Amino acid sequence: QVQLVESGGGLVQAGGSLRLSCVASGSIFSITAMAWYRQAPGKRRELIAGIASDGSTNYTDSVKGRFTISRDNFKNMVYLQMNSLKPEDTAVYYCNGGFRTSADGPLDFGSWGQGTQVTVSA
């Protein structure tokens, strides 16, 4: 099993910035893509940013140009730099990815962490 722990959230005014971090731990043989998700109150969890093993990235339109995803493969970490935050970015943010626990094991998600709360005030 792979465990994920997110951190870095908080309360910030509109226009401000936050940097989220996520560390994956457990029996990790390899990691393919990693991604950030968020879930706002009363809404479904949505994928907002992803980064492949080669460093290529993609973003949902609502965060494109404001958020930057990056990763540290040696530390099994993924980051999300969030700039120009808006009240509609308020949500619990989660990370996850594609993990193998052995060379010939299946590719699977990790166990979802608690997430980190981001609250943006107007």
Tab-separated table of C-alpha atoms in Angstrom:
chain	number	residue	atom	x	y	z
A	1	GLN	CA	0.000	0.000	0.000
A	2	VAL	CA	1.084	3.523	-0.740
A	3	GLN	CA	0.169	6.291	1.668
A	4	LEU	CA	-0.162	9.949	0.750
A	5	VAL	CA	0.126	12.958	3.024
A	6	GLU	CA	-0.709	16.449	1.813
A	7	SER	CA	0.311	19.688	3.521
A	8	GLY	CA	0.636	23.405	2.945
A	9	GLY	CA	-2.974	24.511	2.868
A	10	GLY	CA	-4.362	27.446	4.772
A	11	LEU	CA	-6.388	30.622	4.678
A	12	VAL	CA	-5.318	33.231	2.147
A	13	GLN	CA	-6.827	36.346	0.628
A	14	ALA	CA	-7.831	36.459	-3.010
A	15	GLY	CA	-4.794	37.132	-5.164
A	16	GLY	CA	-2.478	35.391	-2.721
A	17	SER	CA	-0.344	32.286	-3.125
A	18	LEU	CA	0.138	28.927	-1.469
A	19	ARG	CA	2.449	25.987	-2.128
A	20	LEU	CA	1.084	22.536	-1.445
A	21	SER	CA	3.268	19.495	-0.868
A	22	CYS	CA	2.498	15.805	-0.994
A	23	VAL	CA	4.704	12.895	-0.009
A	24	ALA	CA	4.110	9.294	-0.974
A	25	SER	CA	5.392	6.535	1.282
A	26	GLY	CA	5.180	2.767	1.569
A	27	SER	CA	6.318	-0.019	-0.696
A	28	ILE	CA	6.995	2.045	-3.797
A	29	PHE	CA	8.874	0.470	-6.671
A	30	SER	CA	8.056	3.123	-9.227
A	31	ILE	CA	5.748	6.067	-9.836
A	32	THR	CA	4.322	7.058	-13.180
A	33	ALA	CA	2.140	10.145	-13.264
A	34	MET	CA	1.211	12.149	-10.207
A	35	ALA	CA	-1.657	14.566	-9.905
A	36	TRP	CA	-3.498	17.024	-7.721
A	37	TYR	CA	-7.229	16.872	-7.175
A	38	ARG	CA	-9.613	19.074	-5.240
A	39	GLN	CA	-13.058	18.736	-3.779
A	40	ALA	CA	-15.154	21.767	-2.975
A	41	PRO	CA	-18.135	21.524	-0.572
A	42	GLY	CA	-21.040	19.781	-2.242
A	43	LYS	CA	-19.049	18.969	-5.368
A	44	ARG	CA	-17.289	15.945	-6.769
A	45	ARG	CA	-13.527	15.523	-6.541
A	46	GLU	CA	-11.927	16.872	-9.705
A	47	LEU	CA	-8.539	16.411	-11.309
A	48	ILE	CA	-6.826	19.785	-11.677
A	49	ALA	CA	-3.180	19.137	-12.545
A	50	GLY	CA	-1.036	16.196	-13.572
A	51	ILE	CA	2.628	15.550	-14.196
A	52	ALA	CA	4.038	12.579	-16.058
A	53	SER	CA	7.271	10.771	-15.269
A	54	ASP	CA	8.998	12.734	-18.030
A	55	GLY	CA	7.923	16.023	-16.458
A	56	SER	CA	5.229	16.932	-18.944
A	57	THR	CA	2.258	18.618	-17.326
A	58	ASN	CA	-1.399	19.287	-17.937
A	59	TYR	CA	-3.985	21.425	-16.176
A	60	THR	CA	-7.680	21.892	-16.116
A	61	ASP	CA	-8.728	25.172	-17.709
A	62	SER	CA	-9.784	26.804	-14.447
A	63	VAL	CA	-6.240	26.727	-13.014
A	64	LYS	CA	-4.164	26.996	-16.196
A	65	GLY	CA	-1.708	29.876	-15.984
A	66	ARG	CA	-2.116	30.222	-12.205
A	67	PHE	CA	-1.072	26.821	-10.803
A	68	THR	CA	2.167	24.941	-11.427
A	69	ILE	CA	2.682	21.269	-10.626
A	70	SER	CA	6.165	19.863	-10.079
A	71	ARG	CA	7.688	16.710	-8.643
A	72	ASP	CA	10.804	15.423	-6.906
A	73	ASN	CA	11.285	11.831	-7.965
A	74	PHE	CA	14.014	11.177	-5.403
A	75	LYS	CA	11.781	12.214	-2.512
A	76	ASN	CA	8.538	10.769	-3.943
A	77	MET	CA	6.986	14.197	-3.641
A	78	VAL	CA	4.716	16.346	-5.753
A	79	TYR	CA	4.065	20.045	-5.313
A	80	LEU	CA	1.440	22.537	-6.391
A	81	GLN	CA	2.330	26.200	-6.553
A	82	MET	CA	-0.893	28.187	-6.545
A	83	ASN	CA	-0.811	31.858	-7.488
A	84	SER	CA	-3.531	34.442	-8.054
A	85	LEU	CA	-5.895	32.443	-5.881
A	86	LYS	CA	-9.618	33.018	-6.192
A	87	PRO	CA	-12.463	32.280	-3.765
A	88	GLU	CA	-13.621	29.522	-6.130
A	89	ASP	CA	-10.329	27.705	-5.478
A	90	THR	CA	-11.555	26.989	-1.951
A	91	ALA	CA	-11.529	23.216	-1.520
A	92	VAL	CA	-9.771	20.290	0.066
A	93	TYR	CA	-6.765	19.398	-2.085
A	94	TYR	CA	-5.550	15.830	-2.538
A	95	CYS	CA	-2.728	14.188	-4.433
A	96	ASN	CA	-2.448	10.748	-5.954
A	97	GLY	CA	-0.677	8.933	-8.739
A	98	GLY	CA	0.167	5.717	-10.468
A	99	PHE	CA	2.264	3.439	-8.251
A	100	ARG	CA	3.847	0.030	-8.638
A	101	THR	CA	4.922	-1.824	-5.516
A	102	SER	CA	7.061	-4.318	-7.465
A	103	ALA	CA	8.624	-4.639	-10.895
A	104	ASP	CA	5.814	-6.772	-12.268
A	105	GLY	CA	3.043	-5.523	-10.006
A	106	PRO	CA	-0.043	-3.704	-11.206
A	107	LEU	CA	-0.247	0.037	-11.592
A	108	ASP	CA	-2.622	1.394	-8.985
A	109	PHE	CA	-3.653	4.470	-7.060
A	110	GLY	CA	-2.362	5.064	-3.565
A	111	SER	CA	-4.604	5.324	-0.536
A	112	TRP	CA	-6.231	8.745	-0.464
A	113	GLY	CA	-4.879	10.987	2.279
A	114	GLN	CA	-6.759	13.453	4.443
A	115	GLY	CA	-6.089	16.267	2.033
A	116	THR	CA	-5.196	19.820	2.901
A	117	GLN	CA	-7.783	22.583	3.200
A	118	VAL	CA	-7.344	25.699	1.094
A	119	THR	CA	-9.639	28.598	1.864
A	120	VAL	CA	-9.515	31.773	-0.204
A	121	SER	CA	-11.331	34.798	1.158
A	122	ALA	CA	-12.712	37.522	-1.081
